[in-house]
CSV table of C-alpha atoms in Angstrom, one decimal:
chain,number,residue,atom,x,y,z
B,1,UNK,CA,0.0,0.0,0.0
B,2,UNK,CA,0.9,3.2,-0.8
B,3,UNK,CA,2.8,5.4,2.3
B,4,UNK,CA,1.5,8.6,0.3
B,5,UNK,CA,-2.0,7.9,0.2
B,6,UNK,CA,-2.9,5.0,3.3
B,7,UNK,CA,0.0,5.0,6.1
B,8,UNK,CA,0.0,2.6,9.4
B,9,UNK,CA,0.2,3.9,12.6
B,10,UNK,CA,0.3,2.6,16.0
B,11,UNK,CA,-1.4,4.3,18.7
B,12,UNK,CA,-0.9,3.6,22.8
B,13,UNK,CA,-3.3,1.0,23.6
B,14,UNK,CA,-5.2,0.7,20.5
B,15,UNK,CA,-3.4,-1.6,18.4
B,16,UNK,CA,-3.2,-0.8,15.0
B,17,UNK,CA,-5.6,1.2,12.7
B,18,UNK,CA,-5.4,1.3,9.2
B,19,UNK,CA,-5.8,5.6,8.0
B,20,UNK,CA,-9.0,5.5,5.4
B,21,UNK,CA,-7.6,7.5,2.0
B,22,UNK,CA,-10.5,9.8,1.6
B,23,UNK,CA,-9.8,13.4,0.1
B,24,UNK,CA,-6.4,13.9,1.1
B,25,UNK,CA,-5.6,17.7,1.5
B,26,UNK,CA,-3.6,19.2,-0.9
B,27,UNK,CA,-1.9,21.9,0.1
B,28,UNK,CA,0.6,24.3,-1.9
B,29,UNK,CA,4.2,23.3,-1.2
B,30,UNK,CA,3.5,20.0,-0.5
B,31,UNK,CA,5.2,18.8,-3.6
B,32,UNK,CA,8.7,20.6,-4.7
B,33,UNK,CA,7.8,23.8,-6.0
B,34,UNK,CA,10.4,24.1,-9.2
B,35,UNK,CA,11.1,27.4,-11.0
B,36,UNK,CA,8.8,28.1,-13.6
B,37,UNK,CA,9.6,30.5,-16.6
B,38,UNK,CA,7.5,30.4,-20.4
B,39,UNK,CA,10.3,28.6,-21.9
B,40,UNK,CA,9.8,25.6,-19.4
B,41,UNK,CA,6.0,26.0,-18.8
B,42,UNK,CA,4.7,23.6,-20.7
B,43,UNK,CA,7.3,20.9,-18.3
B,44,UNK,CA,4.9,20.8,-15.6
B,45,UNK,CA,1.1,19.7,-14.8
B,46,UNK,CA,-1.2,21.7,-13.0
B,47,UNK,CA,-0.7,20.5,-9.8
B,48,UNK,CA,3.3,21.2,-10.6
B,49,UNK,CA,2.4,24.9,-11.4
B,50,UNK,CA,1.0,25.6,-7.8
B,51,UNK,CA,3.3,23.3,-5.8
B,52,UNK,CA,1.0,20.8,-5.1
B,53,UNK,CA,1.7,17.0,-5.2
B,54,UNK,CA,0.5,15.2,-8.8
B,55,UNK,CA,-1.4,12.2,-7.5
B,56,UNK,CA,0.0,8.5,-9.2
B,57,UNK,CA,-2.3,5.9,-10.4
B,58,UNK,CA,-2.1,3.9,-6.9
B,59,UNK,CA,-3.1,7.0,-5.2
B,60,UNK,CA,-6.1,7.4,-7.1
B,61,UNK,CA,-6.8,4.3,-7.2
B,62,UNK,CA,-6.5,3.9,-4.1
B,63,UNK,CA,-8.3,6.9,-3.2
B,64,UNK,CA,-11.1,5.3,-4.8
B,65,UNK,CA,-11.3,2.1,-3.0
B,66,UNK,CA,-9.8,0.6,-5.3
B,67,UNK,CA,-12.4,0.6,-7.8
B,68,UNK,CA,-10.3,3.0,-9.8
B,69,UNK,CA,-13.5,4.5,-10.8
B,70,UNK,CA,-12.5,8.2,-10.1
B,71,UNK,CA,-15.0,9.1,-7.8
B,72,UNK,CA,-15.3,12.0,-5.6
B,73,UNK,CA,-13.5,10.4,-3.2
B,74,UNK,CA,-10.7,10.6,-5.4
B,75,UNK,CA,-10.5,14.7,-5.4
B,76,UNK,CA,-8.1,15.8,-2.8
B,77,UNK,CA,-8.8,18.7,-0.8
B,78,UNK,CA,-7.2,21.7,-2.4
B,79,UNK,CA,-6.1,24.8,-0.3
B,80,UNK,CA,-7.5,27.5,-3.0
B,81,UNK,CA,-6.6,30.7,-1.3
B,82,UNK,CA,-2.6,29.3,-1.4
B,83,UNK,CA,-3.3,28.6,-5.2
B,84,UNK,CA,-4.7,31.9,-6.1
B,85,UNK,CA,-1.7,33.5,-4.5
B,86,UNK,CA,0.4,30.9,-6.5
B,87,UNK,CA,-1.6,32.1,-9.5
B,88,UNK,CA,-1.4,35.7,-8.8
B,89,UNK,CA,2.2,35.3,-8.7
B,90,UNK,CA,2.5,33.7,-12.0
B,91,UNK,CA,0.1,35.8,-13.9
B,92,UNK,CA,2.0,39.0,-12.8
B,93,UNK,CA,5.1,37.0,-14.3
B,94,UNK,CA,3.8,36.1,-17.6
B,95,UNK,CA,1.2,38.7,-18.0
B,96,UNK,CA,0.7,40.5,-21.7
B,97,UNK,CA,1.2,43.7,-20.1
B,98,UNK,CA,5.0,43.1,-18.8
B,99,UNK,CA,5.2,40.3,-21.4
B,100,UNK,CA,4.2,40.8,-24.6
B,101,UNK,CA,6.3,38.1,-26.2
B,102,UNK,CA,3.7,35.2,-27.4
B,103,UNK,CA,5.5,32.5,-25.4
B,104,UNK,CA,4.3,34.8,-22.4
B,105,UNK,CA,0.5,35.1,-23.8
B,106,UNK,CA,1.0,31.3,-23.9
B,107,UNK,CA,2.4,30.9,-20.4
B,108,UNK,CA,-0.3,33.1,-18.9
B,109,UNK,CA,-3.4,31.2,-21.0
B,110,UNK,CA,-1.5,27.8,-19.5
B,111,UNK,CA,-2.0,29.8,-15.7
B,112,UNK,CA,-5.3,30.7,-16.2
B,113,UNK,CA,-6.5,27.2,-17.3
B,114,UNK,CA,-4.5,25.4,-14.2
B,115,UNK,CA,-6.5,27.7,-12.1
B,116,UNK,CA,-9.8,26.7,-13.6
B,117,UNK,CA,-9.0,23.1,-13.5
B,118,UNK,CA,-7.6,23.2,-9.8
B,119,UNK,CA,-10.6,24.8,-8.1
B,120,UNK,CA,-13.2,23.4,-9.9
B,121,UNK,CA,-14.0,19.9,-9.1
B,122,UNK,CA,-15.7,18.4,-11.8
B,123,UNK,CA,-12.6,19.8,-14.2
B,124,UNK,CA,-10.2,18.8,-11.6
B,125,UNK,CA,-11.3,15.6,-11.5
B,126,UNK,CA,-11.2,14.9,-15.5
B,127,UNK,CA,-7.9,16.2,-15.1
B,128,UNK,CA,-6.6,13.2,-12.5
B,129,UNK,CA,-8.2,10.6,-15.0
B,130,UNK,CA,-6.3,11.8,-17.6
B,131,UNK,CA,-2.8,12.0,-15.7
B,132,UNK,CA,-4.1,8.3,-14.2
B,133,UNK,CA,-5.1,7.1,-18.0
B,134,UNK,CA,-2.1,8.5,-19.6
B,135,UNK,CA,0.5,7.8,-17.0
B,136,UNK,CA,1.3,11.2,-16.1
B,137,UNK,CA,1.7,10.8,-12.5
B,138,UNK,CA,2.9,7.2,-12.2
B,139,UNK,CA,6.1,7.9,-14.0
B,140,UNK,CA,8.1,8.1,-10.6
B,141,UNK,CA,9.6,11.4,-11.6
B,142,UNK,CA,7.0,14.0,-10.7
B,143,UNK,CA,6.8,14.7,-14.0
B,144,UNK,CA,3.9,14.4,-16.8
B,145,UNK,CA,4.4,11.7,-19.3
B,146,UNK,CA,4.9,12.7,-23.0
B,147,UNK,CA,1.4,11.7,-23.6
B,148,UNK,CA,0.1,14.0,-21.1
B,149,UNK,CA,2.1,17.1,-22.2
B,150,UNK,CA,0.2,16.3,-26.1
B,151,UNK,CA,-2.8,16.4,-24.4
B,152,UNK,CA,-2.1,19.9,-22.6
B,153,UNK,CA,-0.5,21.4,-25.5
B,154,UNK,CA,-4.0,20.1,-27.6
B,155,UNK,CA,-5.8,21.5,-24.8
B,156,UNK,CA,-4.2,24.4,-24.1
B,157,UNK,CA,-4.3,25.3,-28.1
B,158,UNK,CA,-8.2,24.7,-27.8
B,159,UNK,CA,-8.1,27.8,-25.2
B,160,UNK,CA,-5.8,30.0,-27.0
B,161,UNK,CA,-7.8,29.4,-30.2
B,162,UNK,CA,-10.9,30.3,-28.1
B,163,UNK,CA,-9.5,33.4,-26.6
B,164,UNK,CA,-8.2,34.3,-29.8
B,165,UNK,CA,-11.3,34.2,-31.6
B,166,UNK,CA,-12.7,35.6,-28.2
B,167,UNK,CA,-10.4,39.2,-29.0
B,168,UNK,CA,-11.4,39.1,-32.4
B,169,UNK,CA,-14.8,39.4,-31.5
B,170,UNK,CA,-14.3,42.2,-28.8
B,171,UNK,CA,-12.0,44.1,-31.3
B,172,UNK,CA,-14.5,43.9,-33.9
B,173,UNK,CA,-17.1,45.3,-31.9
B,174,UNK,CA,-14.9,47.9,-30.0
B,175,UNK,CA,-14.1,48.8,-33.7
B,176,UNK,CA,-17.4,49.0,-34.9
B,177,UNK,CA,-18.6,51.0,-31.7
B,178,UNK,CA,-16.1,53.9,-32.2
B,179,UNK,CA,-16.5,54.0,-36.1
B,180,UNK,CA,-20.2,54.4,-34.7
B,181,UNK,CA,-19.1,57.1,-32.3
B,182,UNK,CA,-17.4,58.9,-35.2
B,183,UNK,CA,-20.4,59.2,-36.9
B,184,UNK,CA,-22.5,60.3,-34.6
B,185,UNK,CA,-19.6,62.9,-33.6
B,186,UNK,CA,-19.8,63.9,-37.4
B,187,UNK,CA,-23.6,64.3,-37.6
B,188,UNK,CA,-23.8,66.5,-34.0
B,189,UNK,CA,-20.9,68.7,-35.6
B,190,UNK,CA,-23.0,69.0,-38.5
B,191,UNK,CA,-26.1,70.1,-36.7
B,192,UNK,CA,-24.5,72.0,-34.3
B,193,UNK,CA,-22.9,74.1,-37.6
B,194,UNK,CA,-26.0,74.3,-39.4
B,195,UNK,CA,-27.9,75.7,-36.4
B,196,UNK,CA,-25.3,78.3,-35.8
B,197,UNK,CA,-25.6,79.3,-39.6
B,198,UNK,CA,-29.4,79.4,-39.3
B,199,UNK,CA,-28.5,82.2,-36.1
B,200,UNK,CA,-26.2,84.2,-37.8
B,201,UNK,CA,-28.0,84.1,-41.1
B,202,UNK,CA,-31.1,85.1,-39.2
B,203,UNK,CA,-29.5,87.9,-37.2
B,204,UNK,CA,-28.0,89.3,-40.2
B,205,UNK,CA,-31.5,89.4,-42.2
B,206,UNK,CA,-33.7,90.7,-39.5
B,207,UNK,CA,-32.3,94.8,-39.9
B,208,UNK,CA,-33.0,94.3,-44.1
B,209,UNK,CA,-36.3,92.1,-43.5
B,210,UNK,CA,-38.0,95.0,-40.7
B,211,UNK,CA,-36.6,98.1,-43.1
B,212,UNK,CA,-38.4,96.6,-46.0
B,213,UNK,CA,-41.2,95.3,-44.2
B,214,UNK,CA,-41.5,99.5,-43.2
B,215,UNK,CA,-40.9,100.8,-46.6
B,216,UNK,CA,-43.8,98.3,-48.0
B,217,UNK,CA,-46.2,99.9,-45.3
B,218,UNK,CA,-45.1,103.4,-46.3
B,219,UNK,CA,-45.9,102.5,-49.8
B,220,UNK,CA,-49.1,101.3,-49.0
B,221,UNK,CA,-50.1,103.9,-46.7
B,222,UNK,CA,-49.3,107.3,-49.6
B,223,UNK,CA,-50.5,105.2,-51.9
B,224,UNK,CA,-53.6,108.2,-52.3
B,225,UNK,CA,-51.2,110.8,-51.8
B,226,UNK,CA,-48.8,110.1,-54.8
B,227,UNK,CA,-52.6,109.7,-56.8
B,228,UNK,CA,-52.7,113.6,-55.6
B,229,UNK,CA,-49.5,114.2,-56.6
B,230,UNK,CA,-49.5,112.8,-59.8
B,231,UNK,CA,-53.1,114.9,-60.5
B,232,UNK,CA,-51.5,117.9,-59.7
B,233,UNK,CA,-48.3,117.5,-61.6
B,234,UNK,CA,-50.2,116.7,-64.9
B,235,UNK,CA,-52.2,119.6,-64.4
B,236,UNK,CA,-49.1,121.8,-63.9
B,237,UNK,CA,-48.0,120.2,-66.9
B,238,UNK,CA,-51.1,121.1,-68.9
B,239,UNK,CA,-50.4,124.8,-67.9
B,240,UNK,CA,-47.3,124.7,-69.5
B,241,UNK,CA,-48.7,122.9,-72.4
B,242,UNK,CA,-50.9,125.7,-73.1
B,243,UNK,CA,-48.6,128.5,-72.0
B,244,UNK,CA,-46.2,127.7,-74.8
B,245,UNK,CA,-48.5,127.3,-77.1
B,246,UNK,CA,-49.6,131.3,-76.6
B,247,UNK,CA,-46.2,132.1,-76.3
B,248,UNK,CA,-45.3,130.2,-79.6
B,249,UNK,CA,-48.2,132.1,-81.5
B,250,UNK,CA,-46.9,135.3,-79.7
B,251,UNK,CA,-44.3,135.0,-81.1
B,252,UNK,CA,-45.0,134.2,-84.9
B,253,UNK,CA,-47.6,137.4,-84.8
B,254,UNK,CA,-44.9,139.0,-83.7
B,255,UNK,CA,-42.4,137.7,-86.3
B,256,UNK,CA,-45.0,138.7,-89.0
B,257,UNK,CA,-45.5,142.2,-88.2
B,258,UNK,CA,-41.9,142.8,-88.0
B,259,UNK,CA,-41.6,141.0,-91.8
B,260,UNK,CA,-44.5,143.6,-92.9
B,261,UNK,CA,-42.5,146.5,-91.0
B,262,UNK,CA,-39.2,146.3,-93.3
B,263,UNK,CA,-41.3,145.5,-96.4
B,264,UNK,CA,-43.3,148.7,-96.1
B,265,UNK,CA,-40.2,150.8,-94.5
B,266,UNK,CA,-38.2,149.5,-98.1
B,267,UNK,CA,-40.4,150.7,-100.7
């Protein structure tokens, strides 16, 4: 039996009692807590990542009673404030924003899936079938099998393909909402011009618009008293008619009797 997952112990006066295996804590540091950089991420399982001990196949199984049926009982108890401050630690390493290398986009993906997997159980125990199915854990050297590792790389590239497609989404829209914002910046310059147009086009024709509107009521208003005006200056006109026309016979009577003058003065 297993000393890591069901131990013996002898206790004064009680003979001894065989420890049941059910959900084992986990708890960071148990296991040897290696250096992890990008360029050796993808080394390590996700128990590996957060310092915590990668179960083996005869821990599992005999966690699970031997039925090797990967049961609940099989899950060990995880300490999951000590892996988020693992994770923390590891995402401020690798993150895109001190990192933008893409082996560090990689490295932080690889985080952020560990983390999901660790504290949720149903992932987490999926997780210790594969390393149990594949071998990952029962290898003797801590270390996941090269089985394992394809089928975290396959995994992990499902997640980055995700994400990926994830960004392109949120760019696109991000993209569309300021070409969106653009426009509507456009059209409220626009109105905002046209209005202040309208104003000064206004202001400028109200002087013009009231002196006409005043010289159209004056108009109206003499309207008899240039009829008067007009009588009288055709009349006036008349008078002159006729006064030139005396003045025009004045004179040829008076042209005649000067003709008459020298013809009698010259005989």
């Amino acid at each position: 039996m297993s000393s890591a997952n069901a131990t013996s112990s002898t206790e004064p006066g009680n003979g001894d009692k065989l420890q049941q295996p059910q959900r084992q804590p986990l708890n960071v540091g148990a296991g040897q807590s290696p250096h992890i950089t990008k360029e050796n991420i993808e080394s390590f399982n996700y128990f590996q990542l957060f310092g915590l001990a990668t179960p083996t196949a005869s821990s599992a199984a005999a966690a699970c009673g031997g039925s090797g049926g990967g049961s609940d009982a099989a899950i060990p108890d995880i300490d999951v404030a000590a892996v988020r401050r693992v994770y923390r630690r590891l995402s401020l390493r690798f993150h895109p924003d001190k990192d933008d290398s893409d082996e560090a986009r990689h490295a932080f993906e690889v985080v952020h899936t560990a983390l999901e997997t660790i504290i949720d159980p149903t992932k987490l125990a999926a997780y210790i079938r594969t390393l149990v199915e594949e071998g990952g854990g029962a290898d003797g050297s801590g270390f996941p099998g090269e089985e394992v590792r394809q089928r975290q790389r396959a995994h992990q590239a499902h997640v980055e393909a995700q994400w990926a497609a994830d960004m392109l989404v949120q760019r696109a829209q991000e993209r569309l909402a300021k070409e969106a914002a653009a426009r509507q910046a456009a059209q409220e310059r626009e109105e905002a011009a046209q209005r202040l147009l309208s104003e000064l086009t206004s202001s400028l024709n109200t002087p013009f618009q009231l002196m006409e509107a005043e010289l159209v009521r004056d108009w109206d208003v003499d309207e008899e008293m240039v009829a008067v005006k007009t009588k009288e200056v055709m009349k006036v006109l008349r008078h002159l008619e006729s006064a030139d026309g005396a003045w025009a016979s004045h004179l040829m009577h008076e042209g005649a009797s000067r003709k008459r003058y020298r013809e009698d003065t010259s005989r």
